[in-house]
Amino acid sequence: MKHSKLIYSIIYSIIYSIVVTGLLCFSSACSSHAAEIDSTVLTFNKDVAPILWQNCVSCHRPGEIGPFSLTTYQDVAKRAKFIAEVTGDRRMPPWKAEPGFGEFRDEHRLSDKDIKIIADWVSQGKREGDKNDLPPLPKFTPGWRLGQPDLILKMPKPFTVPADGRDILQCFVIPIPITSDRTVAAVEFRPGNNAVVHHSIYYLDSLGQARKREAREKGYGYRTFGGPGIIPTGALGGWAPGAEPYFLPEGVGKLLRKGSDLVLQIHYHPSGKIETDQSSLGIYFSRKPVDKLVGGIAVSNRSIRIPPNEKNYKIEASSAPLPVPVKLLSITPHMHYIGKEMKTEAKLPSGQTIPLIWIKDWDFNWQGAYRFAKPVSLPKGAIIQVHAVYDNSEDNPHNPSTPPKLVRFGEQSTDEMCLCAVQVITDNMNDMKKIVRMRNNRFGALLGGGLIAQEENLNPEKKEGKEEIINEAIFPQQGFTIPERFKDFLSTYDLDHNGRIEKSEFDKMPNSLRNRILIVMRDRQKSRNP
């Protein structure tokens, strides 16, 4: 018995010592960990400033589009809680593309670690820290970043932006003084007033449509919503804050036809005081022969009929199968105010899918072109698919209609679009011609760089090829009234100048244009009778 008690006593002592030792070790570890956390004191100069310098001050500095500067500790400290909030829910920086679904250049996305550093710095009391830890502010190159352009196209005179009110999309028509067709290797946009210039797009017009529209408008330039208000004959790209200008690879260029006008569309955001802007675009021509021209593919769905109070209305769109292999250079999703989400991917003939871009929190004011980190190769037969979601409810603060109403396809603020455009290159020009002729790809080919030859597709005097006309039975016998936004273009075919296109006038149009009109009519009939 005494022997058993002795054994129990020894076992109890061993267990007790193990438990106590473990508790002491755990306590020591906790104390050590707590001391480690306490010693990790975050400061503005050492921890926060590098994040802001890299991701924020390109816009948030004096004279730029950001509503306040973030270039000093004092600037940041007085807005610290707000900064933690808008970075925490990823409202800022305004990079909309989801991580892991396509890789892009010039990404302004904070990591989870960066967001936590900002939040913890605020909760710790916003310490400034040792001034020796503060890195120098980034150097923003004055003048032209790519060097002196070969051609500078500047707005003829300053444009006045009011102090307040809604954002403005204004188009300025600038003649391009070249005497022969050229290829463009790079463009660089210089905003005349960073405080109000939100973004810009560079359309081309070789038919004089924009000149006619500008002549009808009162004032300087003309105002639009969404597109340029004409059918462009090409485009050279666009700019948004943070975007870096770049040269296309050697041997690759964008077509610029002689006789074209630059239609410079600028999105202005009032700053709270009356401002003026006189922006300019620098053009850099190709130095060496070009054997590859940039083209485009536009994936869209015009059959839009979104009922009121629908919070998750889904619309799908697909391209025709690619007739040849391509490489994607950039991608530009586009919706209007009730757009909610857009996901675009490529489906390969093998059944595999390649993610291209996914925007889960659409914002019309923060749309733009996303340039792939590396060209994305797609084989012949691949299909580009678009999945879009719309919120046409009262809960959508961006909904332009109160109460919500039925929304159809169109270019006005109360209309909607489902469009995703990609810029592409091919192995040779014969392949690019096949991309240009893809089914339902006129708009994409135009925006890709003007690859549709004016004399082949847009000149009414040119004899047509063998393009087959789709069913003409849907054309109304009484004709149709020319929509306001297409008057500059379609008035060419309004031979009796009555503001309508009659059947006899319609028959004189190029087959490609007749097909475009018939497709729109067919889609509208489908939307009315789903």
Short mmCIF file of C-alpha atoms in Angstrom, two decimals:
data_model
loop_
_atom_site.label_atom_id
_atom_site.label_comp_id
_atom_site.label_asym_id
_atom_site.label_seq_id
_atom_site.Cartn_x
_atom_site.Cartn_y
_atom_site.Cartn_z
CA MET A 1 0.00 0.00 0.00
CA LYS A 2 2.76 2.36 0.95
CA HIS A 3 4.50 1.28 -2.24
CA SER A 4 1.43 2.19 -4.31
CA LYS A 5 1.08 5.55 -2.59
CA LEU A 6 4.72 6.22 -3.39
CA ILE A 7 4.17 5.42 -7.06
CA TYR A 8 1.07 7.68 -7.21
CA SER A 9 3.03 10.43 -5.51
CA ILE A 10 5.85 10.18 -8.05
CA ILE A 11 3.40 10.15 -11.00
CA TYR A 12 1.50 13.12 -9.56
CA SER A 13 4.75 15.04 -9.13
CA ILE A 14 5.79 14.33 -12.70
CA ILE A 15 2.40 15.40 -14.13
CA TYR A 16 2.38 18.51 -11.97
CA SER A 17 5.86 19.48 -13.11
CA ILE A 18 4.92 18.91 -16.76
CA VAL A 19 1.78 21.04 -16.42
CA VAL A 20 3.52 23.81 -14.52
CA THR A 21 6.43 23.81 -16.95
CA GLY A 22 4.02 23.93 -19.86
CA LEU A 23 2.10 26.80 -18.33
CA LEU A 24 5.29 28.67 -17.63
CA CYS A 25 6.48 28.08 -21.18
CA PHE A 26 3.10 29.13 -22.59
CA SER A 27 3.11 32.20 -20.36
CA SER A 28 6.64 33.02 -21.40
CA ALA A 29 5.76 32.57 -25.05
CA CYS A 30 2.69 34.78 -24.70
CA SER A 31 4.71 37.42 -22.92
CA SER A 32 7.38 37.19 -25.56
CA HIS A 33 4.77 37.41 -28.37
CA ALA A 34 3.05 40.34 -26.67
CA ALA A 35 6.37 42.06 -26.30
CA GLU A 36 7.04 41.38 -29.99
CA ILE A 37 3.69 42.97 -30.98
CA ASP A 38 4.27 45.89 -28.67
CA SER A 39 7.67 46.38 -30.21
CA THR A 40 6.17 46.52 -33.72
CA VAL A 41 5.30 50.17 -33.56
CA LEU A 42 4.14 51.38 -36.95
CA THR A 43 5.06 54.86 -38.10
CA PHE A 44 4.10 57.00 -41.05
CA ASN A 45 7.66 57.62 -42.20
CA LYS A 46 8.80 53.99 -42.16
CA ASP A 47 5.66 51.93 -42.85
CA VAL A 48 2.82 53.99 -44.33
CA ALA A 49 4.54 56.52 -46.59
CA PRO A 50 6.09 53.86 -48.91
CA ILE A 51 2.59 52.45 -49.55
CA LEU A 52 1.12 55.85 -50.37
CA TRP A 53 4.10 56.92 -52.47
CA GLN A 54 3.74 53.82 -54.65
CA ASN A 55 -0.03 53.71 -55.01
CA CYS A 56 -1.66 57.07 -54.24
CA VAL A 57 0.38 60.21 -54.82
CA SER A 58 0.28 60.00 -58.61
CA CYS A 59 -3.25 61.40 -58.21
CA HIS A 60 -3.22 62.77 -54.65
CA ARG A 61 -0.71 65.59 -54.98
CA PRO A 62 -1.02 69.31 -55.70
CA GLY A 63 -2.52 70.03 -59.11
CA GLU A 64 -3.72 66.47 -59.76
CA ILE A 65 -7.17 64.91 -59.99
CA GLY A 66 -7.24 63.73 -56.35
CA PRO A 67 -9.43 65.99 -54.17
CA PHE A 68 -6.65 66.35 -51.57
CA SER A 69 -2.90 65.84 -51.31
CA LEU A 70 -1.26 62.92 -49.48
CA THR A 71 2.37 64.00 -49.81
CA THR A 72 3.06 64.90 -46.17
CA TYR A 73 2.44 63.40 -42.74
CA GLN A 74 0.12 66.30 -41.90
CA ASP A 75 -1.93 65.63 -45.07
CA VAL A 76 -2.39 61.98 -44.16
CA ALA A 77 -2.78 62.20 -40.38
CA LYS A 78 -5.85 64.46 -40.51
CA ARG A 79 -7.59 62.03 -42.89
CA ALA A 80 -6.19 58.83 -41.38
CA LYS A 81 -9.49 57.22 -40.37
CA PHE A 82 -11.04 57.98 -43.75
CA ILE A 83 -8.00 56.56 -45.56
CA ALA A 84 -8.17 53.37 -43.48
CA GLU A 85 -11.86 53.05 -44.35
CA VAL A 86 -11.61 53.52 -48.12
CA THR A 87 -8.54 51.31 -48.43
CA GLY A 88 -10.09 48.69 -46.15
CA ASP A 89 -13.13 48.25 -48.41
CA ARG A 90 -10.96 48.72 -51.52
CA ARG A 91 -12.70 51.83 -52.81
CA MET A 92 -9.20 53.26 -53.12
CA PRO A 93 -6.99 52.98 -55.03
CA PRO A 94 -9.63 52.62 -57.77
CA TRP A 95 -8.30 49.43 -59.36
CA LYS A 96 -11.38 47.41 -60.27
CA ALA A 97 -9.93 44.24 -61.80
CA GLU A 98 -10.05 41.25 -59.46
CA PRO A 99 -6.69 39.69 -58.48
CA GLY A 100 -5.95 36.29 -59.99
CA PHE A 101 -8.26 36.83 -62.97
CA GLY A 102 -5.91 38.25 -65.59
CA GLU A 103 -2.57 39.95 -65.02
CA PHE A 104 -2.07 43.60 -65.99
CA ARG A 105 0.52 46.34 -66.19
CA ASP A 106 0.37 49.46 -64.00
CA GLU A 107 -1.71 47.74 -61.31
CA HIS A 108 -2.65 50.03 -58.41
CA ARG A 109 -3.93 47.44 -55.98
CA LEU A 110 -3.05 47.33 -52.29
CA SER A 111 -2.09 43.98 -50.79
CA ASP A 112 -3.87 42.66 -47.69
CA LYS A 113 -0.66 43.39 -45.80
CA ASP A 114 -0.64 47.03 -46.94
CA ILE A 115 -4.26 47.49 -45.90
CA LYS A 116 -3.56 46.03 -42.46
CA ILE A 117 -0.51 48.26 -41.97
CA ILE A 118 -2.60 51.37 -42.62
CA ALA A 119 -5.40 50.20 -40.30
CA ASP A 120 -2.98 49.23 -37.52
CA TRP A 121 -1.07 52.50 -37.84
CA VAL A 122 -4.31 54.42 -37.31
CA SER A 123 -5.35 52.29 -34.32
CA GLN A 124 -1.90 52.74 -32.75
CA GLY A 125 -2.23 56.50 -32.73
CA LYS A 126 -0.87 57.68 -36.13
CA ARG A 127 2.78 58.06 -35.06
CA GLU A 128 4.95 60.09 -37.43
CA GLY A 129 8.24 58.36 -36.60
CA ASP A 130 11.87 59.15 -37.34
CA LYS A 131 12.23 61.63 -40.19
CA ASN A 132 15.29 59.71 -41.37
CA ASP A 133 13.01 56.78 -42.22
CA LEU A 134 10.92 58.83 -44.66
CA PRO A 135 11.63 57.83 -48.30
CA PRO A 136 11.80 60.58 -50.93
CA LEU A 137 8.66 61.34 -52.90
CA PRO A 138 8.52 59.78 -56.37
CA LYS A 139 9.87 61.97 -59.15
CA PHE A 140 7.22 62.75 -61.72
CA THR A 141 8.84 63.49 -65.05
CA PRO A 142 7.94 66.94 -66.37
CA GLY A 143 7.22 67.26 -70.06
CA TRP A 144 6.84 64.34 -72.46
CA ARG A 145 7.78 61.06 -70.79
CA LEU A 146 8.57 59.31 -74.10
CA GLY A 147 10.59 62.22 -75.44
CA GLN A 148 9.57 64.87 -77.95
CA PRO A 149 6.66 63.61 -80.10
CA ASP A 150 6.74 63.63 -83.89
CA LEU A 151 3.35 65.36 -83.90
CA ILE A 152 1.52 67.26 -81.16
CA LEU A 153 -2.27 67.66 -81.44
CA LYS A 154 -3.53 70.28 -79.01
CA MET A 155 -7.04 71.49 -78.25
CA PRO A 156 -7.46 74.70 -80.27
CA LYS A 157 -8.39 76.75 -77.20
CA PRO A 158 -9.09 76.28 -73.47
CA PHE A 159 -12.34 74.63 -72.41
CA THR A 160 -14.11 75.95 -69.31
CA VAL A 161 -15.20 73.40 -66.71
CA PRO A 162 -17.90 74.64 -64.30
CA ALA A 163 -17.28 74.59 -60.56
CA ASP A 164 -19.88 71.94 -59.80
CA GLY A 165 -22.59 69.77 -61.33
CA ARG A 166 -22.43 66.40 -63.05
CA ASP A 167 -19.35 65.07 -64.77
CA ILE A 168 -18.89 66.10 -68.41
CA LEU A 169 -17.93 64.02 -71.47
CA GLN A 170 -16.81 66.53 -74.08
CA CYS A 171 -15.49 65.79 -77.58
CA PHE A 172 -13.01 68.07 -79.35
CA VAL A 173 -12.35 67.74 -83.09
CA ILE A 174 -8.70 68.32 -84.06
CA PRO A 175 -7.48 67.95 -87.68
CA ILE A 176 -4.44 65.69 -88.14
CA PRO A 177 -1.97 67.29 -90.60
CA ILE A 178 -0.50 64.28 -92.40
CA THR A 179 -0.34 63.84 -96.19
CA SER A 180 -0.16 60.04 -96.31
CA ASP A 181 -1.21 57.05 -94.24
CA ARG A 182 1.12 56.48 -91.28
CA THR A 183 1.60 53.91 -88.56
CA VAL A 184 1.76 54.94 -84.92
CA ALA A 185 4.16 53.34 -82.42
CA ALA A 186 3.04 55.26 -79.32
CA VAL A 187 0.82 58.06 -78.07
CA GLU A 188 1.13 60.16 -74.93
CA PHE A 189 -1.63 62.28 -73.46
CA ARG A 190 -0.85 65.41 -71.47
CA PRO A 191 -3.81 66.76 -69.50
CA GLY A 192 -3.88 70.52 -69.48
CA ASN A 193 -5.42 70.60 -66.01
CA ASN A 194 -4.96 67.51 -63.84
CA ALA A 195 -7.43 68.85 -61.29
CA VAL A 196 -10.41 68.22 -63.60
CA VAL A 197 -9.31 65.74 -66.30
CA HIS A 198 -10.61 62.32 -65.22
CA HIS A 199 -9.76 60.28 -68.32
CA SER A 200 -9.63 60.59 -72.12
CA ILE A 201 -10.14 58.47 -75.27
CA TYR A 202 -8.66 59.18 -78.71
CA TYR A 203 -11.09 58.35 -81.54
CA LEU A 204 -10.44 58.85 -85.26
CA ASP A 205 -12.88 60.12 -87.88
CA SER A 206 -11.99 60.18 -91.59
CA LEU A 207 -15.53 60.99 -92.79
CA GLY A 208 -16.07 64.45 -91.28
CA GLN A 209 -18.92 63.24 -89.04
CA ALA A 210 -17.54 64.89 -85.90
CA ARG A 211 -16.89 68.18 -87.70
CA LYS A 212 -20.56 68.34 -88.74
CA ARG A 213 -21.76 67.54 -85.25
CA GLU A 214 -19.47 70.14 -83.69
CA ALA A 215 -20.72 72.73 -86.15
CA ARG A 216 -24.30 72.14 -84.98
CA GLU A 217 -23.47 72.47 -81.28
CA LYS A 218 -23.48 75.76 -79.45
CA GLY A 219 -20.14 76.49 -77.85
CA TYR A 220 -16.86 74.62 -78.09
CA GLY A 221 -16.78 70.92 -79.02
CA TYR A 222 -19.81 68.76 -78.41
CA ARG A 223 -21.11 66.79 -75.45
CA THR A 224 -21.79 63.03 -75.47
CA PHE A 225 -22.39 60.15 -73.12
CA GLY A 226 -20.56 56.83 -73.48
CA GLY A 227 -19.28 56.80 -77.07
CA PRO A 228 -18.15 59.68 -79.31
CA GLY A 229 -21.59 60.24 -80.84
CA ILE A 230 -20.38 59.14 -84.29
CA ILE A 231 -19.26 55.89 -85.89
CA PRO A 232 -15.48 56.18 -85.49
CA THR A 233 -13.17 55.05 -88.28
CA GLY A 234 -10.39 54.18 -85.86
CA ALA A 235 -8.92 54.87 -82.44
CA LEU A 236 -5.49 55.35 -80.89
CA GLY A 237 -6.11 54.45 -77.24
CA GLY A 238 -6.92 56.26 -74.02
CA TRP A 239 -5.56 57.63 -70.77
CA ALA A 240 -6.46 57.54 -67.08
CA PRO A 241 -4.46 58.75 -64.05
CA GLY A 242 -1.60 56.37 -63.29
CA ALA A 243 -1.39 54.97 -66.83
CA GLU A 244 2.12 55.02 -68.25
CA PRO A 245 2.71 55.73 -71.97
CA TYR A 246 4.54 53.00 -73.85
CA PHE A 247 5.85 52.04 -77.28
CA LEU A 248 4.33 49.10 -79.11
CA PRO A 249 6.74 46.22 -79.84
CA GLU A 250 9.02 46.71 -82.85
CA GLY A 251 7.21 45.89 -86.07
CA VAL A 252 3.77 46.58 -84.55
CA GLY A 253 1.77 49.76 -85.16
CA LYS A 254 -1.66 51.38 -85.30
CA LEU A 255 -2.99 52.66 -88.60
CA LEU A 256 -3.55 56.41 -88.96
CA ARG A 257 -5.19 57.35 -92.25
CA LYS A 258 -4.55 60.66 -93.95
CA GLY A 259 -7.47 63.06 -93.81
CA SER A 260 -8.52 61.85 -90.36
CA ASP A 261 -9.59 64.06 -87.47
CA LEU A 262 -8.74 63.31 -83.88
CA VAL A 263 -11.93 63.20 -81.82
CA LEU A 264 -10.53 63.76 -78.35
CA GLN A 265 -13.14 62.75 -75.79
CA ILE A 266 -12.33 64.00 -72.28
CA HIS A 267 -14.16 63.12 -69.08
CA TYR A 268 -14.16 66.18 -66.80
CA HIS A 269 -14.88 66.06 -63.06
CA PRO A 270 -15.72 69.50 -61.56
CA SER A 271 -13.29 70.46 -58.79
CA GLY A 272 -15.42 72.92 -56.80
CA LYS A 273 -14.18 75.99 -58.65
CA ILE A 274 -14.27 77.14 -62.26
CA GLU A 275 -11.32 75.63 -64.16
CA THR A 276 -10.00 75.60 -67.72
CA ASP A 277 -8.27 72.85 -69.66
CA GLN A 278 -6.31 72.69 -72.89
CA SER A 279 -5.00 69.14 -73.19
CA SER A 280 -2.79 67.72 -75.93
CA LEU A 281 -1.87 64.38 -77.48
CA GLY A 282 1.63 63.49 -78.64
CA ILE A 283 1.99 61.03 -81.52
CA TYR A 284 5.11 58.97 -82.17
CA PHE A 285 5.32 57.43 -85.65
CA SER A 286 6.93 54.06 -86.35
CA ARG A 287 10.64 54.37 -87.13
CA LYS A 288 10.96 51.01 -88.85
CA PRO A 289 8.71 49.13 -91.26
CA VAL A 290 5.60 47.67 -89.64
CA ASP A 291 4.38 44.20 -90.57
CA LYS A 292 1.70 43.87 -87.89
CA LEU A 293 -1.17 46.28 -87.32
CA VAL A 294 -3.23 46.40 -84.16
CA GLY A 295 -6.83 45.27 -84.67
CA GLY A 296 -9.77 44.78 -82.36
CA ILE A 297 -12.58 42.46 -81.38
CA ALA A 298 -15.74 43.84 -79.77
CA VAL A 299 -17.95 41.39 -77.90
CA SER A 300 -21.38 42.89 -77.33
CA ASN A 301 -25.07 42.20 -76.87
CA ARG A 302 -27.56 44.80 -78.09
CA SER A 303 -30.61 42.80 -77.00
CA ILE A 304 -30.87 44.60 -73.69
CA ARG A 305 -34.20 44.78 -71.92
CA ILE A 306 -33.69 45.13 -68.15
CA PRO A 307 -36.97 45.31 -66.19
CA PRO A 308 -37.30 47.77 -63.30
CA ASN A 309 -36.43 46.52 -59.79
CA GLU A 310 -34.23 43.69 -61.08
CA LYS A 311 -31.19 43.59 -58.76
CA ASN A 312 -29.23 40.83 -60.51
CA TYR A 313 -30.19 40.85 -64.17
CA LYS A 314 -27.76 38.75 -66.22
CA ILE A 315 -26.75 39.29 -69.84
CA GLU A 316 -24.37 37.10 -71.86
CA ALA A 317 -22.36 37.90 -74.99
CA SER A 318 -19.95 35.87 -77.11
CA SER A 319 -17.68 36.51 -80.05
CA ALA A 320 -17.69 34.36 -83.14
CA PRO A 321 -15.00 31.64 -83.06
CA LEU A 322 -11.64 33.18 -83.88
CA PRO A 323 -10.79 32.47 -87.54
CA VAL A 324 -7.04 32.66 -86.78
CA PRO A 325 -4.75 32.66 -83.72
CA VAL A 326 -4.38 36.05 -82.02
CA LYS A 327 -2.53 37.73 -79.16
CA LEU A 328 -4.53 40.02 -76.88
CA LEU A 329 -2.79 43.27 -75.89
CA SER A 330 -5.47 44.99 -73.80
CA ILE A 331 -9.10 44.71 -72.73
CA THR A 332 -11.77 47.37 -72.12
CA PRO A 333 -15.06 46.44 -70.42
CA HIS A 334 -17.94 48.90 -70.82
CA MET A 335 -21.33 49.34 -69.17
CA HIS A 336 -23.30 52.34 -67.92
CA TYR A 337 -24.71 53.31 -64.52
CA ILE A 338 -26.72 50.23 -63.60
CA GLY A 339 -23.85 47.90 -64.50
CA LYS A 340 -22.86 45.82 -61.48
CA GLU A 341 -20.39 43.15 -62.57
CA MET A 342 -18.61 41.97 -65.72
CA LYS A 343 -16.53 38.85 -66.18
CA THR A 344 -14.76 38.04 -69.45
CA GLU A 345 -12.97 34.83 -70.31
CA ALA A 346 -11.82 32.92 -73.37
CA LYS A 347 -13.12 29.42 -74.05
CA LEU A 348 -10.66 27.34 -76.04
CA PRO A 349 -11.61 24.56 -78.49
CA SER A 350 -10.27 22.09 -75.92
CA GLY A 351 -12.88 23.25 -73.41
CA GLN A 352 -10.30 25.01 -71.24
CA THR A 353 -11.05 28.59 -70.17
CA ILE A 354 -8.55 31.44 -69.82
CA PRO A 355 -9.52 34.25 -67.40
CA LEU A 356 -9.24 37.70 -68.98
CA ILE A 357 -10.83 40.19 -66.57
CA TRP A 358 -13.41 40.25 -63.78
CA ILE A 359 -14.82 43.45 -62.31
CA LYS A 360 -17.13 42.67 -59.39
CA ASP A 361 -17.85 46.26 -58.37
CA TRP A 362 -18.49 48.19 -61.58
CA ASP A 363 -18.18 51.97 -61.47
CA PHE A 364 -18.84 53.96 -64.65
CA ASN A 365 -16.50 56.71 -63.45
CA TRP A 366 -13.56 54.30 -63.10
CA GLN A 367 -13.66 52.38 -66.35
CA GLY A 368 -10.77 52.17 -68.77
CA ALA A 369 -8.42 49.95 -70.74
CA TYR A 370 -6.44 47.27 -68.91
CA ARG A 371 -3.15 46.33 -70.59
CA PHE A 372 -2.10 42.72 -70.11
CA ALA A 373 1.26 42.16 -68.40
CA LYS A 374 2.10 39.79 -71.29
CA PRO A 375 0.14 39.29 -74.53
CA VAL A 376 -2.47 36.57 -74.07
CA SER A 377 -2.30 33.96 -76.85
CA LEU A 378 -5.59 32.49 -78.09
CA PRO A 379 -5.78 29.73 -80.71
CA LYS A 380 -8.00 29.54 -83.75
CA GLY A 381 -11.54 28.57 -82.72
CA ALA A 382 -11.41 30.25 -79.30
CA ILE A 383 -14.49 32.22 -78.22
CA ILE A 384 -14.44 35.31 -76.00
CA GLN A 385 -17.35 35.21 -73.56
CA VAL A 386 -18.80 38.06 -71.49
CA HIS A 387 -20.98 37.61 -68.41
CA ALA A 388 -22.56 40.86 -67.17
CA VAL A 389 -24.84 41.62 -64.21
CA TYR A 390 -27.02 44.74 -63.78
CA ASP A 391 -28.80 46.29 -60.80
CA ASN A 392 -31.88 48.21 -61.93
CA SER A 393 -33.30 48.69 -58.44
CA GLU A 394 -33.77 51.63 -56.11
CA ASP A 395 -30.97 50.20 -53.96
CA ASN A 396 -28.45 51.06 -56.68
CA PRO A 397 -27.25 54.59 -55.80
CA HIS A 398 -25.96 55.05 -59.37
CA ASN A 399 -29.31 54.31 -61.02
CA PRO A 400 -30.14 57.44 -63.09
CA SER A 401 -33.89 56.73 -63.02
CA THR A 402 -36.07 57.25 -59.94
CA PRO A 403 -38.19 55.21 -59.79
CA PRO A 404 -36.39 52.57 -61.90
CA LYS A 405 -37.70 52.09 -65.43
CA LEU A 406 -37.28 49.57 -68.25
CA VAL A 407 -33.74 49.93 -69.62
CA ARG A 408 -32.81 49.17 -73.23
CA PHE A 409 -29.63 49.33 -75.32
CA GLY A 410 -28.39 52.83 -76.17
CA GLU A 411 -25.78 55.51 -75.58
CA GLN A 412 -27.73 57.81 -73.26
CA SER A 413 -27.18 57.86 -69.49
CA THR A 414 -30.53 56.14 -68.95
CA ASP A 415 -29.67 53.40 -71.49
CA GLU A 416 -27.29 50.51 -71.05
CA MET A 417 -24.59 48.61 -72.91
CA CYS A 418 -22.92 45.24 -72.65
CA LEU A 419 -19.59 45.59 -74.43
CA CYS A 420 -16.06 44.32 -73.96
CA ALA A 421 -13.39 45.25 -76.51
CA VAL A 422 -9.94 43.71 -76.88
CA GLN A 423 -6.98 44.89 -78.93
CA VAL A 424 -5.22 42.12 -80.84
CA ILE A 425 -2.34 41.39 -83.17
CA THR A 426 -1.99 38.48 -85.57
CA ASP A 427 0.93 36.73 -87.24
CA ASN A 428 0.37 38.48 -90.57
CA MET A 429 -1.89 40.97 -92.31
CA ASN A 430 -3.92 38.30 -94.11
CA ASP A 431 -4.89 36.94 -90.70
CA MET A 432 -5.79 40.42 -89.48
CA LYS A 433 -8.12 40.87 -92.45
CA LYS A 434 -9.94 37.74 -91.28
CA ILE A 435 -10.33 39.28 -87.81
CA VAL A 436 -11.70 42.46 -89.40
CA ARG A 437 -14.29 40.40 -91.29
CA MET A 438 -15.44 38.41 -88.25
CA ARG A 439 -19.18 38.26 -87.78
CA ASN A 440 -20.53 41.25 -85.83
CA ASN A 441 -17.07 42.75 -85.42
CA ARG A 442 -17.24 46.04 -87.34
CA PHE A 443 -17.06 48.18 -84.22
CA GLY A 444 -14.18 46.19 -82.77
CA ALA A 445 -12.19 46.41 -85.97
CA LEU A 446 -12.73 50.17 -86.13
CA LEU A 447 -11.63 50.76 -82.55
CA GLY A 448 -8.66 48.48 -82.99
CA GLY A 449 -6.91 51.03 -85.18
CA GLY A 450 -8.91 51.87 -88.29
CA LEU A 451 -8.28 48.66 -90.18
CA ILE A 452 -11.54 48.80 -92.12
CA ALA A 453 -10.57 50.58 -95.30
CA GLN A 454 -12.69 53.65 -95.90
CA GLU A 455 -13.06 52.93 -99.60
CA GLU A 456 -14.07 49.30 -98.96
CA ASN A 457 -16.62 49.72 -96.21
CA LEU A 458 -17.68 53.31 -95.74
CA ASN A 459 -17.69 54.89 -99.20
CA PRO A 460 -21.14 54.74 -100.85
CA GLU A 461 -19.57 55.05 -104.31
CA LYS A 462 -17.53 51.86 -103.86
CA LYS A 463 -18.94 48.75 -105.52
CA GLU A 464 -19.82 46.06 -103.05
CA GLY A 465 -18.18 42.70 -102.82
CA LYS A 466 -20.04 39.46 -102.33
CA GLU A 467 -21.14 40.05 -98.75
CA GLU A 468 -24.55 38.50 -98.36
CA ILE A 469 -27.42 40.64 -97.08
CA ILE A 470 -29.40 39.16 -94.20
CA ASN A 471 -33.19 38.97 -94.32
CA GLU A 472 -34.50 42.37 -95.48
CA ALA A 473 -38.09 41.56 -94.57
CA ILE A 474 -37.55 43.18 -91.18
CA PHE A 475 -36.92 46.57 -92.79
CA PRO A 476 -40.05 48.72 -92.37
CA GLN A 477 -41.65 49.64 -95.67
CA GLN A 478 -42.18 53.20 -94.47
CA GLY A 479 -38.48 53.51 -93.67
CA PHE A 480 -37.19 54.94 -90.39
CA THR A 481 -36.33 58.29 -88.84
CA ILE A 482 -32.57 58.80 -88.54
CA PRO A 483 -31.61 58.80 -84.83
CA GLU A 484 -30.05 62.07 -83.68
CA ARG A 485 -26.74 60.48 -82.76
CA PHE A 486 -26.33 58.99 -86.28
CA LYS A 487 -27.41 62.01 -88.35
CA ASP A 488 -23.85 63.03 -89.24
CA PHE A 489 -23.17 59.60 -90.68
CA LEU A 490 -26.49 58.45 -92.17
CA SER A 491 -27.42 61.83 -93.67
CA THR A 492 -25.05 60.89 -96.52
CA TYR A 493 -27.68 58.40 -97.65
CA ASP A 494 -30.72 60.63 -97.00
CA LEU A 495 -31.00 61.67 -100.64
CA ASP A 496 -34.25 63.64 -100.32
CA HIS A 497 -33.10 65.30 -97.06
CA ASN A 498 -36.30 64.53 -95.17
CA GLY A 499 -34.57 63.13 -92.09
CA ARG A 500 -35.61 59.55 -92.91
CA ILE A 501 -34.07 56.56 -94.66
CA GLU A 502 -36.56 55.18 -97.20
CA LYS A 503 -36.32 51.71 -98.74
CA SER A 504 -34.96 53.13 -102.01
CA GLU A 505 -32.23 54.98 -100.08
CA PHE A 506 -31.51 51.94 -97.94
CA ASP A 507 -30.92 49.85 -101.09
CA LYS A 508 -28.14 52.21 -102.18
CA MET A 509 -26.14 51.69 -98.96
CA PRO A 510 -23.08 49.42 -98.82
CA ASN A 511 -23.99 45.86 -97.90
CA SER A 512 -21.94 46.03 -94.69
CA LEU A 513 -23.89 49.10 -93.48
CA ARG A 514 -27.25 47.63 -94.49
CA ASN A 515 -26.43 44.53 -92.49
CA ARG A 516 -25.55 46.60 -89.43
CA ILE A 517 -28.89 48.40 -89.58
CA LEU A 518 -30.80 45.16 -90.10
CA ILE A 519 -29.03 43.54 -87.15
CA VAL A 520 -30.06 46.43 -84.89
CA MET A 521 -33.66 46.18 -86.11
CA ARG A 522 -33.68 42.42 -85.61
CA ASP A 523 -32.28 42.74 -82.08
CA ARG A 524 -34.88 45.37 -81.18
CA GLN A 525 -37.67 43.15 -82.44
CA LYS A 526 -36.33 40.31 -80.27
CA SER A 527 -36.15 42.57 -77.22
CA ARG A 528 -39.78 43.66 -77.74
CA ASN A 529 -40.91 40.06 -78.24
CA PRO A 530 -38.58 38.00 -76.02
#
